[in-house]
Short mmCIF file of C-alpha atoms and ligand atoms in Angstrom, two decimals:
data_model
loop_
_atom_site.label_atom_id
_atom_site.label_comp_id
_atom_site.label_asym_id
_atom_site.label_seq_id
_atom_site.Cartn_x
_atom_site.Cartn_y
_atom_site.Cartn_z
CA MET A 1 0.00 0.00 0.00
CA ASP A 2 1.32 3.37 -0.93
CA LEU A 3 0.99 5.25 2.34
CA LYS A 4 3.32 7.83 3.83
CA LYS A 5 5.64 6.63 6.61
CA PRO A 6 5.14 7.35 9.45
CA LEU A 7 1.41 7.24 8.85
CA ILE A 8 -0.42 9.11 11.59
CA ILE A 9 -4.10 8.57 12.30
CA ALA A 10 -5.58 10.66 15.10
CA GLY A 11 -8.97 11.65 16.41
CA PRO A 12 -11.43 10.95 19.18
CA CYS A 13 -12.32 7.50 20.39
CA SER A 14 -15.98 8.26 19.58
CA ALA A 15 -17.81 10.84 17.54
CA GLU A 16 -19.98 12.53 20.17
CA SER A 17 -21.36 15.64 18.47
CA GLU A 18 -20.75 17.74 15.41
CA GLU A 19 -19.03 20.44 17.51
CA GLN A 20 -16.71 17.93 19.17
CA ILE A 21 -15.70 16.42 15.80
CA LEU A 22 -15.16 19.77 14.11
CA SER A 23 -13.25 21.28 17.00
CA THR A 24 -10.99 18.22 17.37
CA ALA A 25 -10.46 18.04 13.60
CA GLN A 26 -9.44 21.71 13.46
CA GLY A 27 -7.04 21.29 16.36
CA LEU A 28 -5.47 18.24 14.77
CA ALA A 29 -5.29 19.74 11.27
CA ALA A 30 -3.45 22.74 12.73
CA THR A 31 -0.64 20.47 13.93
CA GLY A 32 0.10 19.45 10.34
CA LYS A 33 0.97 15.98 11.65
CA VAL A 34 -2.20 14.04 10.85
CA ASP A 35 -2.80 11.92 7.76
CA TYR A 36 -6.29 10.65 8.66
CA LEU A 37 -8.89 11.86 11.14
CA ARG A 38 -10.39 8.94 13.06
CA ALA A 39 -13.62 8.69 15.07
CA GLY A 40 -15.63 5.68 16.19
CA VAL A 41 -19.26 5.89 15.10
CA TRP A 42 -20.36 2.45 16.32
CA LYS A 43 -18.65 1.61 19.60
CA PRO A 44 -18.33 -1.99 20.65
CA ARG A 45 -18.65 -1.97 24.45
CA THR A 46 -18.35 -4.78 26.93
CA LYS A 47 -21.35 -3.71 29.02
CA PRO A 48 -24.70 -2.54 27.62
CA GLY A 49 -25.72 0.89 28.81
CA CYS A 50 -22.34 2.51 28.10
CA PHE A 51 -22.22 4.98 25.23
CA GLU A 52 -22.46 2.80 22.15
CA GLY A 53 -21.69 5.44 19.57
CA ALA A 54 -23.81 8.05 17.81
CA GLY A 55 -24.32 5.74 14.81
CA VAL A 56 -25.14 6.92 11.27
CA GLU A 57 -25.97 10.39 12.55
CA ALA A 58 -22.24 10.93 13.09
CA LEU A 59 -21.18 10.14 9.52
CA PRO A 60 -22.05 13.61 8.11
CA TRP A 61 -20.05 15.20 10.98
CA LEU A 62 -16.96 13.39 9.76
CA SER A 63 -17.56 14.33 6.19
CA LYS A 64 -18.03 17.98 7.26
CA ALA A 65 -14.73 17.80 9.16
CA ARG A 66 -13.03 16.60 5.99
CA GLU A 67 -14.53 19.50 4.01
CA LEU A 68 -13.46 21.99 6.63
CA THR A 69 -9.90 20.76 7.23
CA GLY A 70 -8.99 18.72 4.17
CA LEU A 71 -8.16 15.75 6.41
CA PRO A 72 -9.12 12.34 5.01
CA ILE A 73 -11.52 10.51 7.36
CA ALA A 74 -11.61 7.04 8.95
CA THR A 75 -14.02 5.02 11.04
CA GLU A 76 -14.54 1.52 12.39
CA VAL A 77 -16.93 -0.98 10.79
CA ALA A 78 -18.09 -4.16 12.48
CA ASN A 79 -20.80 -5.54 10.20
CA ALA A 80 -22.19 -5.31 6.65
CA LYS A 81 -24.73 -2.65 7.63
CA HIS A 82 -21.97 -0.38 8.93
CA VAL A 83 -20.06 -0.78 5.68
CA GLU A 84 -23.16 0.04 3.62
CA SER A 85 -23.99 3.10 5.70
CA THR A 86 -20.52 4.55 5.12
CA VAL A 87 -20.83 4.33 1.32
CA PRO A 88 -22.62 7.68 0.78
CA TYR A 89 -19.91 9.41 2.86
CA ASP A 90 -17.03 7.87 0.94
CA MET A 91 -14.76 7.26 3.94
CA ASP A 92 -11.07 7.40 3.05
CA LEU A 93 -10.04 4.53 5.33
CA LEU A 94 -11.90 1.97 7.42
CA TRP A 95 -10.70 -0.19 10.25
CA ILE A 96 -12.00 -3.35 11.83
CA GLY A 97 -11.89 -3.43 15.62
CA ALA A 98 -10.26 -5.96 17.91
CA ARG A 99 -13.53 -7.63 18.91
CA THR A 100 -14.67 -8.03 15.31
CA ALA A 101 -11.28 -9.33 14.17
CA ALA A 102 -11.62 -12.11 16.76
CA ASN A 103 -14.87 -13.35 15.22
CA PRO A 104 -14.60 -15.23 11.90
CA PHE A 105 -18.36 -14.88 11.20
CA SER A 106 -18.20 -11.09 11.52
CA MET A 107 -14.96 -10.94 9.56
CA GLN A 108 -16.50 -12.93 6.71
CA GLU A 109 -19.55 -10.63 6.66
CA VAL A 110 -17.45 -7.45 6.66
CA ALA A 111 -15.07 -8.84 4.04
CA GLU A 112 -18.00 -9.61 1.72
CA ALA A 113 -19.46 -6.15 2.24
CA LEU A 114 -16.08 -4.63 1.35
CA ARG A 115 -15.60 -6.85 -1.72
CA GLY A 116 -13.21 -5.34 -4.26
CA THR A 117 -12.66 -2.04 -2.42
CA GLU A 118 -9.46 -0.15 -3.07
CA LYS A 119 -9.71 1.88 0.13
CA PRO A 120 -7.16 1.13 2.84
CA ILE A 121 -8.75 -1.35 5.27
CA PHE A 122 -6.90 -1.80 8.56
CA VAL A 123 -7.41 -4.80 10.81
CA LYS A 124 -6.74 -4.50 14.52
CA ASN A 125 -5.24 -7.48 16.29
CA PRO A 126 -7.92 -9.70 17.82
CA VAL A 127 -8.39 -9.14 21.57
CA ASN A 128 -6.88 -12.54 22.32
CA GLY A 129 -3.27 -13.33 21.55
CA ASP A 130 -3.83 -15.53 18.52
CA VAL A 131 -1.76 -14.63 15.47
CA ASP A 132 -3.56 -17.26 13.34
CA LEU A 133 -6.86 -15.51 14.02
CA TRP A 134 -5.37 -12.17 12.95
CA CYS A 135 -4.01 -13.79 9.78
CA GLY A 136 -7.40 -15.38 9.15
CA ALA A 137 -9.08 -11.97 9.31
CA VAL A 138 -6.63 -10.59 6.74
CA GLU A 139 -7.02 -13.66 4.52
CA ARG A 140 -10.82 -13.26 4.49
CA LEU A 141 -10.44 -9.67 3.28
CA ALA A 142 -7.86 -10.65 0.67
CA ALA A 143 -10.09 -13.48 -0.57
CA CYS A 144 -12.81 -10.87 -1.21
CA GLY A 145 -10.45 -8.82 -3.35
CA VAL A 146 -9.65 -6.14 -0.75
CA LYS A 147 -6.35 -4.85 -2.09
CA ASN A 148 -5.01 -2.41 0.45
CA ILE A 149 -4.91 -4.10 3.82
CA GLY A 150 -3.09 -2.77 6.86
CA LEU A 151 -2.61 -3.92 10.45
CA ILE A 152 -3.12 -2.11 13.75
CA HIS A 153 -1.45 -3.47 16.87
CA ARG A 154 -3.57 -2.45 19.89
CA GLY A 155 -2.40 -4.98 22.47
CA PHE A 156 -4.04 -8.08 23.91
CA SER A 157 -6.34 -8.47 26.89
CA GLY A 158 -6.02 -11.02 29.65
CA PHE A 159 -2.25 -11.35 29.65
CA GLY A 160 -1.35 -9.54 32.83
CA ALA A 161 -1.02 -6.13 31.22
CA GLY A 162 0.25 -4.67 34.52
CA LYS A 163 0.02 -0.91 34.47
CA LEU A 164 -1.20 -0.96 30.86
CA ARG A 165 -4.76 -1.57 29.64
CA ASN A 166 -3.76 -4.22 27.09
CA ALA A 167 -0.49 -6.15 27.11
CA PRO A 168 1.52 -5.15 24.04
CA MET A 169 3.02 -8.64 23.55
CA TRP A 170 5.26 -7.09 20.90
CA HIS A 171 6.49 -10.51 19.80
CA LEU A 172 3.00 -11.41 18.52
CA ALA A 173 2.80 -8.29 16.37
CA LEU A 174 6.32 -8.90 15.11
CA GLU A 175 5.38 -12.49 14.27
CA MET A 176 2.40 -11.12 12.32
CA ARG A 177 4.74 -8.80 10.46
CA ARG A 178 7.10 -11.69 9.73
CA ARG A 179 4.21 -13.62 8.21
CA MET A 180 2.81 -10.68 6.24
CA PRO A 181 5.76 -8.36 5.63
CA GLU A 182 4.08 -6.58 2.73
CA LEU A 183 1.33 -5.10 4.95
CA THR A 184 1.56 -1.65 6.50
CA MET A 185 1.55 -2.13 10.29
CA ILE A 186 0.84 0.71 12.69
CA CYS A 187 0.59 0.78 16.48
CA ASP A 188 -2.33 2.04 18.56
CA PRO A 189 -0.63 3.13 21.79
CA SER A 190 -3.89 4.60 23.13
CA HIS A 191 -5.60 1.23 23.53
CA ILE A 192 -2.39 -0.44 24.71
CA CYS A 193 -1.90 2.16 27.47
CA GLY A 194 -5.43 3.02 28.56
CA CYS A 195 -4.00 6.19 30.14
CA ARG A 196 -1.98 9.16 28.95
CA GLN A 197 1.09 8.53 31.06
CA TYR A 198 2.77 5.82 28.99
CA LEU A 199 1.72 6.94 25.50
CA GLY A 200 5.09 8.51 24.67
CA ASP A 201 7.09 5.44 25.68
CA ILE A 202 4.88 2.97 23.84
CA SER A 203 4.83 5.17 20.72
CA GLN A 204 8.62 5.45 20.76
CA GLN A 205 8.94 1.72 21.19
CA ALA A 206 6.73 1.19 18.13
CA ALA A 207 8.91 3.60 16.13
CA ASP A 208 12.02 1.73 17.26
CA LEU A 209 10.45 -1.57 16.18
CA ASN A 210 10.02 -0.18 12.68
CA TYR A 211 6.24 0.22 12.74
CA ASP A 212 4.87 2.20 9.81
CA GLY A 213 2.92 4.63 11.93
CA LEU A 214 0.54 5.27 14.81
CA MET A 215 -3.14 5.61 15.59
CA ILE A 216 -3.59 7.94 18.55
CA GLU A 217 -6.82 9.01 20.21
CA SER A 218 -7.20 12.75 20.52
CA HIS A 219 -10.19 14.75 21.76
CA CYS A 220 -10.79 18.50 22.06
CA ASN A 221 -11.70 18.00 25.73
CA PRO A 222 -10.49 14.53 26.78
CA ASP A 223 -11.56 14.68 30.42
CA VAL A 224 -15.23 14.78 29.47
CA ALA A 225 -14.99 12.27 26.61
CA TRP A 226 -17.86 9.78 26.50
CA SER A 227 -15.50 6.86 25.98
CA ASP A 228 -11.84 6.21 26.81
CA ALA A 229 -11.48 9.58 28.57
CA LYS A 230 -8.30 8.61 30.42
CA GLN A 231 -6.28 7.78 27.32
CA GLN A 232 -7.14 10.64 24.98
CA LEU A 233 -4.88 13.63 24.34
CA THR A 234 -5.78 17.19 23.46
CA PRO A 235 -4.60 18.10 19.94
CA ASP A 236 -1.81 20.16 21.60
CA ALA A 237 -0.62 17.22 23.70
CA PHE A 238 -0.85 14.99 20.62
CA ASN A 239 1.33 17.49 18.77
CA ALA A 240 3.93 17.48 21.54
CA LEU A 241 3.98 13.69 21.65
CA VAL A 242 4.47 13.27 17.91
CA GLU A 243 7.04 16.07 17.84
CA ALA A 244 9.13 14.29 20.47
CA LEU A 245 9.19 10.94 18.66
CA LYS A 246 12.32 9.81 16.90
CA TRP A 247 11.81 7.72 13.78
CA ARG A 248 15.31 6.34 13.63
CA ALA A 249 16.98 4.87 10.56
CA GLY A 250 17.01 1.08 10.13
CA GLU A 251 20.73 0.96 9.40
CA SER A 252 23.84 3.08 9.65
CA ASN A 253 26.97 2.80 7.56
CA SER A 254 29.13 4.39 10.22
CA GLU A 255 32.18 2.17 10.72
CA SER A 256 32.36 2.62 14.49
CA TYR A 257 28.67 1.73 14.79
CA GLN A 258 29.11 -1.40 12.67
CA THR A 259 32.14 -2.54 14.68
CA ALA A 260 30.48 -1.93 18.05
CA LEU A 261 27.31 -3.69 16.88
CA MET A 262 29.22 -6.71 15.64
CA GLY A 263 31.06 -7.01 18.96
CA LEU A 264 27.86 -6.81 20.98
CA ARG A 265 26.10 -9.30 18.71
CA GLU A 266 28.93 -11.76 19.17
CA GLN A 267 28.53 -11.38 22.93
CA ILE A 268 24.81 -12.05 22.64
CA ASP A 269 25.29 -15.11 20.44
CA SER A 270 27.83 -16.57 22.82
CA LEU A 271 25.67 -15.84 25.90
CA ASP A 272 22.67 -17.41 24.18
CA ARG A 273 24.70 -20.55 23.49
CA GLU A 274 25.73 -20.69 27.16
CA ILE A 275 22.16 -20.18 28.34
CA LEU A 276 20.95 -23.03 26.13
CA GLN A 277 23.78 -25.28 27.27
CA LEU A 278 22.87 -24.59 30.91
CA LEU A 279 19.19 -25.22 30.21
CA ALA A 280 20.06 -28.56 28.60
CA GLU A 281 22.10 -29.48 31.69
CA ARG A 282 19.26 -28.39 33.95
CA MET A 283 16.81 -30.60 32.08
CA ASN A 284 19.15 -33.57 32.43
CA VAL A 285 19.10 -33.03 36.20
CA SER A 286 15.28 -32.84 36.08
CA GLU A 287 15.29 -36.14 34.25
CA ASN A 288 17.49 -37.69 36.96
CA ILE A 289 15.06 -36.44 39.57
CA GLY A 290 12.31 -38.09 37.53
CA LEU A 291 14.20 -41.37 37.65
CA ILE A 292 14.61 -41.38 41.43
CA LYS A 293 10.99 -40.35 41.88
CA ARG A 294 9.94 -43.25 39.67
CA ASP A 295 12.12 -45.72 41.58
CA ASN A 296 10.71 -44.51 44.88
CA ASP A 297 7.11 -44.33 43.68
CA VAL A 298 6.80 -40.60 44.25
CA ARG A 299 4.65 -38.44 41.94
CA ILE A 300 6.23 -35.79 39.65
CA LEU A 301 4.76 -32.64 41.13
CA GLN A 302 5.47 -31.38 44.63
CA GLU A 303 3.67 -28.04 44.66
CA ALA A 304 5.52 -26.69 47.69
CA ARG A 305 8.90 -27.22 46.04
CA TRP A 306 7.80 -25.39 42.90
CA GLU A 307 6.33 -22.50 44.85
CA ASP A 308 9.59 -22.28 46.72
CA ILE A 309 11.62 -22.03 43.49
CA MET A 310 9.21 -19.40 42.12
CA GLU A 311 9.34 -17.32 45.26
CA ARG A 312 13.12 -17.47 45.53
CA THR A 313 13.58 -16.52 41.90
CA LEU A 314 11.07 -13.68 41.97
CA THR A 315 12.81 -12.09 44.95
CA LEU A 316 15.91 -11.87 42.75
CA SER A 317 14.00 -9.76 40.24
CA SER A 318 15.29 -6.36 41.34
CA THR A 319 18.85 -7.53 42.08
CA LEU A 320 19.06 -8.99 38.59
CA GLY A 321 17.27 -6.07 36.98
CA LEU A 322 14.87 -8.52 35.33
CA SER A 323 11.13 -7.89 35.47
CA GLU A 324 8.96 -10.22 37.54
CA GLN A 325 6.82 -10.81 34.49
CA PHE A 326 9.83 -12.01 32.49
CA LEU A 327 11.04 -14.28 35.29
CA HIS A 328 7.55 -15.70 35.61
CA THR A 329 7.33 -16.51 31.91
CA LEU A 330 10.80 -17.99 31.90
CA LEU A 331 10.22 -20.16 34.96
CA ASP A 332 6.88 -21.33 33.60
CA ALA A 333 8.56 -22.46 30.38
CA ILE A 334 11.29 -24.24 32.34
CA HIS A 335 8.72 -25.89 34.57
CA ILE A 336 6.64 -27.17 31.65
CA GLU A 337 9.69 -28.67 29.93
CA SER A 338 10.91 -30.15 33.19
CA ILE A 339 7.58 -31.84 33.93
CA ASP A 340 7.48 -33.12 30.37
CA ARG A 341 10.94 -34.68 30.73
CA GLN A 342 10.06 -36.26 34.08
CA ASN A 343 6.83 -37.57 32.57
CA LYS A 344 8.78 -39.29 29.83
CA VAL A 345 11.16 -41.07 32.22
CA MET A 346 8.25 -42.08 34.49
CA LYS A 347 6.82 -44.02 31.59
CA LYS A 348 10.06 -45.92 30.91
C1 PEP B 1 -11.19 2.09 19.00
O1 PEP B 1 -10.28 2.19 18.19
O2 PEP B 1 -11.82 3.04 19.48
C2 PEP B 1 -11.53 0.74 19.53
C3 PEP B 1 -12.76 0.42 19.89
O3 PEP B 1 -10.47 -0.02 19.65
P1 PEP B 1 -10.29 -1.61 19.83
O4 PEP B 1 -11.07 -2.28 18.73
O5 PEP B 1 -8.81 -1.74 19.66
O6 PEP B 1 -10.75 -1.96 21.22
MN1 MN B 2 -11.17 4.01 22.16
#
């Protein structure tokens, strides 16, 4: 897809009123940093009774904002009816939300409604951390002749996001990019963060991971926004955030940089080899434990012992400068492999 890099999409979470859309659009257009104005017209909400979007009534507000500011406009579609209602307003870009992307029935319906379109259609990652599901959503669009497909990484729910609203799980987005390298992939730091505080860091991280752009929620008066109030930025704050970002080059020919990089990479490769060697040795010891447990008729799992290892390791977190979350994931992987090895020798 022939889009500018970095591609910046900004605008309110939801279209609330004509005044709110026009005022936000004017503020954003004045920054000169926005490629598309976004606003949700139909809002998928977990609980009924929350603001569920202004619906079709909001579409002319967006088209008026485009007339007034010259900014191309974008909204979210979740079913065939949404797609059809946008036709008279000739949206410049559409995106499919995280809840819709997780549902193959909805994806199929939307893909058929979009059949043959040349507009950019962006697909958010499904709420759950399943790269196959994300790929499936893209494949359904492609099978219906949608030519310009992009990806939006907005984080995943239910993975211990810590201080963030949705865990970024960067490796899943990078795996998606590895599988579909030709697609434009942007990051949505607003839905990853859920608050304003971390937006700058997450946006910079996306830039450093070679994302093609960002989708950032911005509202003329964020504190009174009808949805996602805590994560939206005023157009001025949006401007400052984007201004501060560094879109660094992918490579440098500087000789000193190349030499330093090579040295550090050698260190990493050699440390990785050592880590793997140690893990192999550790698993052999696990296997020996399995053998003596078998010979003494003792079961594989002693919960207290495992809790002890976990606790001891997690207390090392700050001394080692390794996050508790990382240590947890690492120990879990070691534990699974260890149980698997003991299981095998038990059966011998
Ligand atoms: C949105 O972009 O406003 C939205 C609803 O996001 P998501 O689908 O990522 O939850
Ligand atoms: Mn939102």
